[in-house]
């Protein structure tokens, strides 16, 4: 049988065939690499999304949530507000005061008046857990107006009368501005104790803001920028991540305390509930919502407010320590100058915790309720 002659392949043809095979393999490898890269990128996005999502709050009374131990009212939108009452009996009280707690506080944080003053003046006090704190339901839609309306509804349901006093501590003091804006007709008088300032309020000179901002700890400069410009979930992420320092107030940085603060706090025994109750629902709807709401964009500026007591039927007070390392005294002075109807008390050598000093709560209450001062503020 005849054998067919072997086909001769030229060297050029062989090289061309080899190149095509290698190119095909290269394209196949490139395609697999692109798919792997795409899958990896999608996986990273999924991981990042999960990592950035704050945990759901532990709603009081729900499975896994804290038990309900405090009396609560049901608000207009179905939320519940937990509160605490103390002082003389409400029906016989001459003065009724709603106390608004500060950052990382709860209904157990109040103006600790002496029993003697409470009895002599006839004072009934109500403190409450702000939304997301303690045993009050969260309010993801919280605004300056909504919290003012919460306070008004609390007063109505508890029968505090057509007018009542409001005292706000630190971040709670900032909330009092919303009361002056939205429910001034319900106020008999207010006191703001080291009220937190928002560096982005309109009407405050930019050079003053810049000067004050540079005096803050660097980590707070960043934390406040995030709170102002970023959504709340990113504020939560920023203050819980481990790569950069977060808010000094959250981590309780020692440099936020003045020498007088350290002396006062060394002698004070705060209610043990203040260590466990405030954040028992989680941090997102409490302290991080506070940062986003308090330092976000406001629909009004305090410096544009009008005197709610044109006929001197009530009083507005601001108390501020001149060595406060959390709230800049310079901006507080400017606000007081712009609003001459405010009685401004500047305390030399005092820090952010001055309201816990011996005798200070009674002094604040007498100024608000009776118009009494000792002449040195």
PDB file of N, CA and C in Angstrom, residues 234-333:
ATOM      1  N   UNK A 234     -22.554  57.099  57.997  1.00  0.00           N
ATOM      2  CA  UNK A 234     -21.110  57.301  57.863  1.00  0.00           C
ATOM      3  C   UNK A 234     -20.552  57.908  59.147  1.00  0.00           C
ATOM      4  N   UNK A 235     -21.323  58.747  59.823  1.00  0.00           N
ATOM      5  CA  UNK A 235     -20.907  59.270  61.125  1.00  0.00           C
ATOM      6  C   UNK A 235     -20.683  58.127  62.102  1.00  0.00           C
ATOM      7  N   UNK A 236     -21.594  57.155  62.063  1.00  0.00           N
ATOM      8  CA  UNK A 236     -21.445  55.972  62.921  1.00  0.00           C
ATOM      9  C   UNK A 236     -20.160  55.222  62.561  1.00  0.00           C
ATOM     10  N   UNK A 237     -19.956  55.003  61.266  1.00  0.00           N
ATOM     11  CA  UNK A 237     -18.757  54.252  60.843  1.00  0.00           C
ATOM     12  C   UNK A 237     -17.493  54.986  61.275  1.00  0.00           C
ATOM     13  N   UNK A 238     -17.445  56.290  61.058  1.00  0.00           N
ATOM     14  CA  UNK A 238     -16.245  57.062  61.378  1.00  0.00           C
ATOM     15  C   UNK A 238     -15.893  56.947  62.851  1.00  0.00           C
ATOM     16  N   UNK A 239     -16.886  56.975  63.690  1.00  0.00           N
ATOM     17  CA  UNK A 239     -16.634  56.974  65.128  1.00  0.00           C
ATOM     18  C   UNK A 239     -16.544  55.579  65.739  1.00  0.00           C
ATOM     19  N   UNK A 240     -16.637  54.556  64.889  1.00  0.00           N
ATOM     20  CA  UNK A 240     -16.453  53.183  65.390  1.00  0.00           C
ATOM     21  C   UNK A 240     -15.297  52.460  64.708  1.00  0.00           C
ATOM     22  N   UNK A 241     -14.762  53.017  63.604  1.00  0.00           N
ATOM     23  CA  UNK A 241     -13.619  52.398  62.941  1.00  0.00           C
ATOM     24  C   UNK A 241     -12.355  52.582  63.788  1.00  0.00           C
ATOM     25  N   UNK A 242     -11.337  51.794  63.491  1.00  0.00           N
ATOM     26  CA  UNK A 242     -10.120  51.760  64.321  1.00  0.00           C
ATOM     27  C   UNK A 242      -8.906  52.398  63.652  1.00  0.00           C
ATOM     28  N   UNK A 243      -9.065  52.911  62.434  1.00  0.00           N
ATOM     29  CA  UNK A 243      -7.905  53.449  61.718  1.00  0.00           C
ATOM     30  C   UNK A 243      -7.567  54.882  62.131  1.00  0.00           C
ATOM     31  N   UNK A 244      -8.594  55.691  62.414  1.00  0.00           N
ATOM     32  CA  UNK A 244      -8.377  57.090  62.764  1.00  0.00           C
ATOM     33  C   UNK A 244      -9.044  57.385  64.109  1.00  0.00           C
ATOM     34  N   UNK A 245      -8.513  58.338  64.858  1.00  0.00           N
ATOM     35  CA  UNK A 245      -9.152  58.702  66.141  1.00  0.00           C
ATOM     36  C   UNK A 245     -10.561  59.249  65.905  1.00  0.00           C
ATOM     37  N   UNK A 246     -11.507  58.838  66.731  1.00  0.00           N
ATOM     38  CA  UNK A 246     -12.893  59.281  66.590  1.00  0.00           C
ATOM     39  C   UNK A 246     -13.172  60.428  67.557  1.00  0.00           C
ATOM     40  N   UNK A 247     -14.439  60.764  67.710  1.00  0.00           N
ATOM     41  CA  UNK A 247     -14.847  61.877  68.564  1.00  0.00           C
ATOM     42  C   UNK A 247     -14.264  61.747  69.968  1.00  0.00           C
ATOM     43  N   UNK A 248     -13.650  62.812  70.442  1.00  0.00           N
ATOM     44  CA  UNK A 248     -13.046  62.797  71.782  1.00  0.00           C
ATOM     45  C   UNK A 248     -14.104  62.651  72.862  1.00  0.00           C
ATOM     46  N   UNK A 249     -15.304  63.191  72.608  1.00  0.00           N
ATOM     47  CA  UNK A 249     -16.381  63.063  73.589  1.00  0.00           C
ATOM     48  C   UNK A 249     -16.821  61.613  73.722  1.00  0.00           C
ATOM     49  N   UNK A 250     -16.833  60.878  72.614  1.00  0.00           N
ATOM     50  CA  UNK A 250     -17.259  59.479  72.652  1.00  0.00           C
ATOM     51  C   UNK A 250     -16.254  58.621  73.402  1.00  0.00           C
ATOM     52  N   UNK A 251     -14.971  58.833  73.133  1.00  0.00           N
ATOM     53  CA  UNK A 251     -13.937  58.002  73.774  1.00  0.00           C
ATOM     54  C   UNK A 251     -13.528  58.559  75.139  1.00  0.00           C
ATOM     55  N   UNK A 252     -14.157  59.652  75.547  1.00  0.00           N
ATOM     56  CA  UNK A 252     -13.860  60.276  76.845  1.00  0.00           C
ATOM     57  C   UNK A 252     -12.373  60.627  76.979  1.00  0.00           C
ATOM     58  N   UNK A 253     -11.884  61.320  75.984  1.00  0.00           N
ATOM     59  CA  UNK A 253     -10.483  61.735  75.971  1.00  0.00           C
ATOM     60  C   UNK A 253     -10.217  62.645  77.176  1.00  0.00           C
ATOM     61  N   UNK A 254      -9.162  62.395  77.940  1.00  0.00           N
ATOM     62  CA  UNK A 254      -8.908  63.208  79.152  1.00  0.00           C
ATOM     63  C   UNK A 254      -8.688  64.678  78.860  1.00  0.00           C
ATOM     64  N   UNK A 255      -8.246  65.013  77.646  1.00  0.00           N
ATOM     65  CA  UNK A 255      -8.008  66.418  77.324  1.00  0.00           C
ATOM     66  C   UNK A 255      -9.291  67.216  77.130  1.00  0.00           C
ATOM     67  N   UNK A 256     -10.438  66.534  77.159  1.00  0.00           N
ATOM     68  CA  UNK A 256     -11.699  67.279  77.085  1.00  0.00           C
ATOM     69  C   UNK A 256     -12.118  67.818  78.447  1.00  0.00           C
ATOM     70  N   UNK A 257     -11.408  67.429  79.488  1.00  0.00           N
ATOM     71  CA  UNK A 257     -11.727  67.882  80.838  1.00  0.00           C
ATOM     72  C   UNK A 257     -10.770  68.979  81.277  1.00  0.00           C
ATOM     73  N   UNK A 258     -11.325  70.039  81.811  1.00  0.00           N
ATOM     74  CA  UNK A 258     -10.503  71.108  82.372  1.00  0.00           C
ATOM     75  C   UNK A 258     -10.057  70.692  83.770  1.00  0.00           C
ATOM     76  N   UNK A 259      -9.074  71.389  84.362  1.00  0.00           N
ATOM     77  CA  UNK A 259      -8.668  71.064  85.740  1.00  0.00           C
ATOM     78  C   UNK A 259      -9.841  71.099  86.725  1.00  0.00           C
ATOM     79  N   UNK A 260     -10.737  72.085  86.571  1.00  0.00           N
ATOM     80  CA  UNK A 260     -11.885  72.156  87.486  1.00  0.00           C
ATOM     81  C   UNK A 260     -12.840  70.988  87.265  1.00  0.00           C
ATOM     82  N   UNK A 261     -12.994  70.546  86.008  1.00  0.00           N
ATOM     83  CA  UNK A 261     -13.835  69.376  85.728  1.00  0.00           C
ATOM     84  C   UNK A 261     -13.310  68.155  86.469  1.00  0.00           C
ATOM     85  N   UNK A 262     -12.010  67.951  86.411  1.00  0.00           N
ATOM     86  CA  UNK A 262     -11.412  66.778  87.044  1.00  0.00           C
ATOM     87  C   UNK A 262     -11.613  66.806  88.557  1.00  0.00           C
ATOM     88  N   UNK A 263     -11.512  67.983  89.157  1.00  0.00           N
ATOM     89  CA  UNK A 263     -11.734  68.094  90.607  1.00  0.00           C
ATOM     90  C   UNK A 263     -13.185  67.794  90.974  1.00  0.00           C
ATOM     91  N   UNK A 264     -14.107  68.325  90.169  1.00  0.00           N
ATOM     92  CA  UNK A 264     -15.531  68.104  90.450  1.00  0.00           C
ATOM     93  C   UNK A 264     -15.884  66.632  90.294  1.00  0.00           C
ATOM     94  N   UNK A 265     -15.458  66.027  89.192  1.00  0.00           N
ATOM     95  CA  UNK A 265     -15.827  64.642  88.914  1.00  0.00           C
ATOM     96  C   UNK A 265     -15.172  63.672  89.889  1.00  0.00           C
ATOM     97  N   UNK A 266     -14.038  64.056  90.449  1.00  0.00           N
ATOM     98  CA  UNK A 266     -13.377  63.181  91.420  1.00  0.00           C
ATOM     99  C   UNK A 266     -14.185  63.069  92.710  1.00  0.00           C
ATOM    100  N   UNK A 267     -15.028  64.070  92.978  1.00  0.00           N
ATOM    101  CA  UNK A 267     -15.801  64.068  94.223  1.00  0.00           C
ATOM    102  C   UNK A 267     -17.249  63.612  94.022  1.00  0.00           C
ATOM    103  N   UNK A 268     -17.690  63.577  92.777  1.00  0.00           N
ATOM    104  CA  UNK A 268     -19.085  63.285  92.501  1.00  0.00           C
ATOM    105  C   UNK A 268     -19.313  61.786  92.340  1.00  0.00           C
ATOM    106  N   UNK A 269     -20.379  61.298  92.942  1.00  0.00           N
ATOM    107  CA  UNK A 269     -20.823  59.928  92.708  1.00  0.00           C
ATOM    108  C   UNK A 269     -22.111  60.013  91.896  1.00  0.00           C
ATOM    109  N   UNK A 270     -21.998  59.745  90.607  1.00  0.00           N
ATOM    110  CA  UNK A 270     -23.154  59.841  89.736  1.00  0.00           C
ATOM    111  C   UNK A 270     -24.028  58.598  89.873  1.00  0.00           C
ATOM    112  N   UNK A 271     -25.307  58.706  89.585  1.00  0.00           N
ATOM    113  CA  UNK A 271     -26.171  57.520  89.630  1.00  0.00           C
ATOM    114  C   UNK A 271     -25.602  56.406  88.762  1.00  0.00           C
ATOM    115  N   UNK A 272     -25.594  55.184  89.289  1.00  0.00           N
ATOM    116  CA  UNK A 272     -25.011  54.071  88.542  1.00  0.00           C
ATOM    117  C   UNK A 272     -25.744  53.832  87.221  1.00  0.00           C
ATOM    118  N   UNK A 273     -27.020  54.254  87.171  1.00  0.00           N
ATOM    119  CA  UNK A 273     -27.795  54.071  85.942  1.00  0.00           C
ATOM    120  C   UNK A 273     -27.193  54.844  84.768  1.00  0.00           C
ATOM    121  N   UNK A 274     -26.464  55.927  85.070  1.00  0.00           N
ATOM    122  CA  UNK A 274     -25.862  56.713  83.991  1.00  0.00           C
ATOM    123  C   UNK A 274     -24.754  55.950  83.271  1.00  0.00           C
ATOM    124  N   UNK A 275     -24.279  54.859  83.856  1.00  0.00           N
ATOM    125  CA  UNK A 275     -23.235  54.060  83.220  1.00  0.00           C
ATOM    126  C   UNK A 275     -23.798  52.973  82.323  1.00  0.00           C
ATOM    127  N   UNK A 276     -25.065  52.598  82.536  1.00  0.00           N
ATOM    128  CA  UNK A 276     -25.618  51.458  81.809  1.00  0.00           C
ATOM    129  C   UNK A 276     -26.851  51.785  80.971  1.00  0.00           C
ATOM    130  N   UNK A 277     -27.673  52.716  81.426  1.00  0.00           N
ATOM    131  CA  UNK A 277     -28.958  52.963  80.774  1.00  0.00           C
ATOM    132  C   UNK A 277     -28.864  53.734  79.458  1.00  0.00           C
ATOM    133  N   UNK A 278     -28.035  54.778  79.340  1.00  0.00           N
ATOM    134  CA  UNK A 278     -28.103  55.627  78.144  1.00  0.00           C
ATOM    135  C   UNK A 278     -27.998  54.886  76.816  1.00  0.00           C
ATOM    136  N   UNK A 279     -27.031  53.988  76.670  1.00  0.00           N
ATOM    137  CA  UNK A 279     -26.755  53.373  75.366  1.00  0.00           C
ATOM    138  C   UNK A 279     -27.225  51.930  75.284  1.00  0.00           C
ATOM    139  N   UNK A 280     -28.199  51.542  76.094  1.00  0.00           N
ATOM    140  CA  UNK A 280     -28.591  50.139  76.112  1.00  0.00           C
ATOM    141  C   UNK A 280     -29.310  49.699  74.829  1.00  0.00           C
ATOM    142  N   UNK A 281     -29.765  50.654  74.029  1.00  0.00           N
ATOM    143  CA  UNK A 281     -30.350  50.303  72.732  1.00  0.00           C
ATOM    144  C   UNK A 281     -29.298  50.226  71.626  1.00  0.00           C
ATOM    145  N   UNK A 282     -28.086  50.668  71.931  1.00  0.00           N
ATOM    146  CA  UNK A 282     -27.050  50.767  70.912  1.00  0.00           C
ATOM    147  C   UNK A 282     -26.667  52.219  70.716  1.00  0.00           C
ATOM    148  N   UNK A 283     -25.574  52.439  70.013  1.00  0.00           N
ATOM    149  CA  UNK A 283     -25.028  53.793  69.863  1.00  0.00           C
ATOM    150  C   UNK A 283     -25.571  54.556  68.660  1.00  0.00           C
ATOM    151  N   UNK A 284     -26.064  53.851  67.657  1.00  0.00           N
ATOM    152  CA  UNK A 284     -26.392  54.519  66.395  1.00  0.00           C
ATOM    153  C   UNK A 284     -27.486  55.566  66.547  1.00  0.00           C
ATOM    154  N   UNK A 285     -28.631  55.177  67.141  1.00  0.00           N
ATOM    155  CA  UNK A 285     -29.761  56.098  67.248  1.00  0.00           C
ATOM    156  C   UNK A 285     -29.666  57.004  68.471  1.00  0.00           C
ATOM    157  N   UNK A 286     -28.576  56.937  69.199  1.00  0.00           N
ATOM    158  CA  UNK A 286     -28.405  57.797  70.369  1.00  0.00           C
ATOM    159  C   UNK A 286     -27.276  58.796  70.109  1.00  0.00           C
ATOM    160  N   UNK A 287     -26.056  58.426  70.419  1.00  0.00           N
ATOM    161  CA  UNK A 287     -24.975  59.410  70.333  1.00  0.00           C
ATOM    162  C   UNK A 287     -24.624  59.791  68.892  1.00  0.00           C
ATOM    163  N   UNK A 288     -24.718  58.836  67.955  1.00  0.00           N
ATOM    164  CA  UNK A 288     -24.364  59.188  66.582  1.00  0.00           C
ATOM    165  C   UNK A 288     -25.476  59.982  65.896  1.00  0.00           C
ATOM    166  N   UNK A 289     -26.717  59.699  66.242  1.00  0.00           N
ATOM    167  CA  UNK A 289     -27.806  60.531  65.757  1.00  0.00           C
ATOM    168  C   UNK A 289     -27.686  61.934  66.349  1.00  0.00           C
ATOM    169  N   UNK A 290     -27.230  62.031  67.584  1.00  0.00           N
ATOM    170  CA  UNK A 290     -26.998  63.334  68.212  1.00  0.00           C
ATOM    171  C   UNK A 290     -25.983  64.151  67.414  1.00  0.00           C
ATOM    172  N   UNK A 291     -24.865  63.511  67.053  1.00  0.00           N
ATOM    173  CA  UNK A 291     -23.830  64.220  66.314  1.00  0.00           C
ATOM    174  C   UNK A 291     -24.345  64.696  64.961  1.00  0.00           C
ATOM    175  N   UNK A 292     -25.055  63.816  64.254  1.00  0.00           N
ATOM    176  CA  UNK A 292     -25.541  64.164  62.925  1.00  0.00           C
ATOM    177  C   UNK A 292     -26.602  65.264  62.990  1.00  0.00           C
ATOM    178  N   UNK A 293     -27.484  65.193  63.979  1.00  0.00           N
ATOM    179  CA  UNK A 293     -28.550  66.194  64.102  1.00  0.00           C
ATOM    180  C   UNK A 293     -28.020  67.508  64.664  1.00  0.00           C
ATOM    181  N   UNK A 294     -27.184  67.399  65.682  1.00  0.00           N
ATOM    182  CA  UNK A 294     -26.696  68.606  66.337  1.00  0.00           C
ATOM    183  C   UNK A 294     -25.724  69.412  65.505  1.00  0.00           C
ATOM    184  N   UNK A 295     -24.902  68.719  64.688  1.00  0.00           N
ATOM    185  CA  UNK A 295     -23.886  69.424  63.902  1.00  0.00           C
ATOM    186  C   UNK A 295     -24.197  69.433  62.413  1.00  0.00           C
ATOM    187  N   UNK A 296     -25.365  68.924  62.033  1.00  0.00           N
ATOM    188  CA  UNK A 296     -25.774  68.980  60.636  1.00  0.00           C
ATOM    189  C   UNK A 296     -26.257  70.375  60.256  1.00  0.00           C
ATOM    190  N   UNK A 297     -26.897  70.459  59.091  1.00  0.00           N
ATOM    191  CA  UNK A 297     -27.419  71.745  58.620  1.00  0.00           C
ATOM    192  C   UNK A 297     -28.721  72.060  59.344  1.00  0.00           C
ATOM    193  N   UNK A 298     -28.795  73.238  59.927  1.00  0.00           N
ATOM    194  CA  UNK A 298     -29.994  73.681  60.636  1.00  0.00           C
ATOM    195  C   UNK A 298     -30.862  74.542  59.730  1.00  0.00           C
ATOM    196  N   UNK A 299     -32.175  74.502  59.963  1.00  0.00           N
ATOM    197  CA  UNK A 299     -33.102  75.323  59.195  1.00  0.00           C
ATOM    198  C   UNK A 299     -33.228  76.733  59.769  1.00  0.00           C
ATOM    199  N   UNK A 300     -32.591  76.974  60.916  1.00  0.00           N
ATOM    200  CA  UNK A 300     -32.560  78.314  61.497  1.00  0.00           C
ATOM    201  C   UNK A 300     -31.259  78.453  62.274  1.00  0.00           C
ATOM    202  N   UNK A 301     -30.932  79.684  62.617  1.00  0.00           N
ATOM    203  CA  UNK A 301     -29.753  79.940  63.432  1.00  0.00           C
ATOM    204  C   UNK A 301     -30.196  80.626  64.721  1.00  0.00           C
ATOM    205  N   UNK A 302     -29.661  80.200  65.866  1.00  0.00           N
ATOM    206  CA  UNK A 302     -30.044  80.850  67.126  1.00  0.00           C
ATOM    207  C   UNK A 302     -29.868  82.365  67.117  1.00  0.00           C
ATOM    208  N   UNK A 303     -28.857  82.851  66.406  1.00  0.00           N
ATOM    209  CA  UNK A 303     -28.601  84.298  66.431  1.00  0.00           C
ATOM    210  C   UNK A 303     -29.694  85.093  65.726  1.00  0.00           C
ATOM    211  N   UNK A 304     -30.588  84.407  65.017  1.00  0.00           N
ATOM    212  CA  UNK A 304     -31.685  85.095  64.332  1.00  0.00           C
ATOM    213  C   UNK A 304     -32.994  85.054  65.123  1.00  0.00           C
ATOM    214  N   UNK A 305     -32.990  84.411  66.289  1.00  0.00           N
ATOM    215  CA  UNK A 305     -34.218  84.285  67.075  1.00  0.00           C
ATOM    216  C   UNK A 305     -34.615  85.627  67.700  1.00  0.00           C
ATOM    217  N   UNK A 306     -35.924  85.775  67.887  1.00  0.00           N
ATOM    218  CA  UNK A 306     -36.464  86.960  68.544  1.00  0.00           C
ATOM    219  C   UNK A 306     -36.771  86.638  70.006  1.00  0.00           C
ATOM    220  N   UNK A 307     -36.769  87.654  70.831  1.00  0.00           N
ATOM    221  CA  UNK A 307     -37.068  87.483  72.242  1.00  0.00           C
ATOM    222  C   UNK A 307     -38.490  86.943  72.425  1.00  0.00           C
ATOM    223  N   UNK A 308     -38.648  85.741  72.993  1.00  0.00           N
ATOM    224  CA  UNK A 308     -40.000  85.186  73.173  1.00  0.00           C
ATOM    225  C   UNK A 308     -40.745  85.815  74.344  1.00  0.00           C
ATOM    226  N   UNK A 309     -40.037  86.603  75.147  1.00  0.00           N
ATOM    227  CA  UNK A 309     -40.642  87.204  76.338  1.00  0.00           C
ATOM    228  C   UNK A 309     -40.556  88.728  76.243  1.00  0.00           C
ATOM    229  N   UNK A 310     -41.287  89.282  75.299  1.00  0.00           N
ATOM    230  CA  UNK A 310     -41.246  90.719  75.060  1.00  0.00           C
ATOM    231  C   UNK A 310     -41.734  91.519  76.262  1.00  0.00           C
ATOM    232  N   UNK A 311     -42.615  90.921  77.062  1.00  0.00           N
ATOM    233  CA  UNK A 311     -43.174  91.622  78.214  1.00  0.00           C
ATOM    234  C   UNK A 311     -42.538  91.167  79.523  1.00  0.00           C
ATOM    235  N   UNK A 312     -41.360  90.586  79.409  1.00  0.00           N
ATOM    236  CA  UNK A 312     -40.609  90.132  80.584  1.00  0.00           C
ATOM    237  C   UNK A 312     -41.373  89.108  81.424  1.00  0.00           C
ATOM    238  N   UNK A 313     -42.215  88.305  80.752  1.00  0.00           N
ATOM    239  CA  UNK A 313     -42.968  87.286  81.474  1.00  0.00           C
ATOM    240  C   UNK A 313     -42.176  86.006  81.663  1.00  0.00           C
ATOM    241  N   UNK A 314     -40.955  85.978  81.149  1.00  0.00           N
ATOM    242  CA  UNK A 314     -40.093  84.822  81.304  1.00  0.00           C
ATOM    243  C   UNK A 314     -38.641  85.217  81.130  1.00  0.00           C
ATOM    244  N   UNK A 315     -37.740  84.262  81.362  1.00  0.00           N
ATOM    245  CA  UNK A 315     -36.306  84.541  81.290  1.00  0.00           C
ATOM    246  C   UNK A 315     -35.589  83.465  80.482  1.00  0.00           C
ATOM    247  N   UNK A 316     -34.531  83.885  79.786  1.00  0.00           N
ATOM    248  CA  UNK A 316     -33.658  82.959  79.064  1.00  0.00           C
ATOM    249  C   UNK A 316     -32.251  83.140  79.610  1.00  0.00           C
ATOM    250  N   UNK A 317     -31.651  82.046  80.059  1.00  0.00           N
ATOM    251  CA  UNK A 317     -30.311  82.095  80.637  1.00  0.00           C
ATOM    252  C   UNK A 317     -29.368  81.146  79.887  1.00  0.00           C
ATOM    253  N   UNK A 318     -28.122  81.576  79.757  1.00  0.00           N
ATOM    254  CA  UNK A 318     -27.042  80.693  79.304  1.00  0.00           C
ATOM    255  C   UNK A 318     -25.960  80.718  80.374  1.00  0.00           C
ATOM    256  N   UNK A 319     -25.540  79.548  80.790  1.00  0.00           N
ATOM    257  CA  UNK A 319     -24.441  79.400  81.743  1.00  0.00           C
ATOM    258  C   UNK A 319     -23.277  78.728  81.024  1.00  0.00           C
ATOM    259  N   UNK A 320     -22.092  79.324  81.156  1.00  0.00           N
ATOM    260  CA  UNK A 320     -20.938  78.836  80.408  1.00  0.00           C
ATOM    261  C   UNK A 320     -19.651  79.016  81.207  1.00  0.00           C
ATOM    262  N   UNK A 321     -18.828  77.974  81.259  1.00  0.00           N
ATOM    263  CA  UNK A 321     -17.510  78.082  81.860  1.00  0.00           C
ATOM    264  C   UNK A 321     -16.503  78.600  80.857  1.00  0.00           C
ATOM    265  N   UNK A 322     -15.603  79.474  81.291  1.00  0.00           N
ATOM    266  CA  UNK A 322     -14.653  80.045  80.331  1.00  0.00           C
ATOM    267  C   UNK A 322     -13.471  79.123  80.049  1.00  0.00           C
ATOM    268  N   UNK A 323     -13.405  77.966  80.727  1.00  0.00           N
ATOM    269  CA  UNK A 323     -12.362  76.984  80.427  1.00  0.00           C
ATOM    270  C   UNK A 323     -12.965  75.672  79.923  1.00  0.00           C
ATOM    271  N   UNK A 324     -14.157  75.765  79.365  1.00  0.00           N
ATOM    272  CA  UNK A 324     -14.827  74.596  78.796  1.00  0.00           C
ATOM    273  C   UNK A 324     -14.063  74.132  77.552  1.00  0.00           C
ATOM    274  N   UNK A 325     -13.621  72.871  77.539  1.00  0.00           N
ATOM    275  CA  UNK A 325     -12.841  72.360  76.425  1.00  0.00           C
ATOM    276  C   UNK A 325     -13.684  71.626  75.390  1.00  0.00           C
ATOM    277  N   UNK A 326     -14.982  71.507  75.661  1.00  0.00           N
ATOM    278  CA  UNK A 326     -15.887  70.887  74.704  1.00  0.00           C
ATOM    279  C   UNK A 326     -16.731  71.917  73.966  1.00  0.00           C
ATOM    280  N   UNK A 327     -17.117  72.966  74.671  1.00  0.00           N
ATOM    281  CA  UNK A 327     -17.943  74.021  74.086  1.00  0.00           C
ATOM    282  C   UNK A 327     -17.162  75.332  74.130  1.00  0.00           C
ATOM    283  N   UNK A 328     -16.841  75.911  72.978  1.00  0.00           N
ATOM    284  CA  UNK A 328     -16.003  77.111  72.955  1.00  0.00           C
ATOM    285  C   UNK A 328     -16.705  78.337  73.518  1.00  0.00           C
ATOM    286  N   UNK A 329     -16.098  78.943  74.509  1.00  0.00           N
ATOM    287  CA  UNK A 329     -16.694  80.099  75.156  1.00  0.00           C
ATOM    288  C   UNK A 329     -16.768  81.295  74.206  1.00  0.00           C
ATOM    289  N   UNK A 330     -15.854  81.375  73.234  1.00  0.00           N
ATOM    290  CA  UNK A 330     -15.810  82.531  72.332  1.00  0.00           C
ATOM    291  C   UNK A 330     -17.097  82.651  71.526  1.00  0.00           C
ATOM    292  N   UNK A 331     -17.585  81.541  70.991  1.00  0.00           N
ATOM    293  CA  UNK A 331     -18.831  81.579  70.214  1.00  0.00           C
ATOM    294  C   UNK A 331     -20.021  81.834  71.132  1.00  0.00           C
ATOM    295  N   UNK A 332     -19.978  81.290  72.336  1.00  0.00           N
ATOM    296  CA  UNK A 332     -21.064  81.535  73.282  1.00  0.00           C
ATOM    297  C   UNK A 332     -21.166  83.021  73.608  1.00  0.00           C
ATOM    298  N   UNK A 333     -20.028  83.669  73.776  1.00  0.00           N
ATOM    299  CA  UNK A 333     -20.027  85.108  74.042  1.00  0.00           C
ATOM    300  C   UNK A 333     -20.648  85.875  72.876  1.00  0.00           C
TER     301      UNK A 333
END
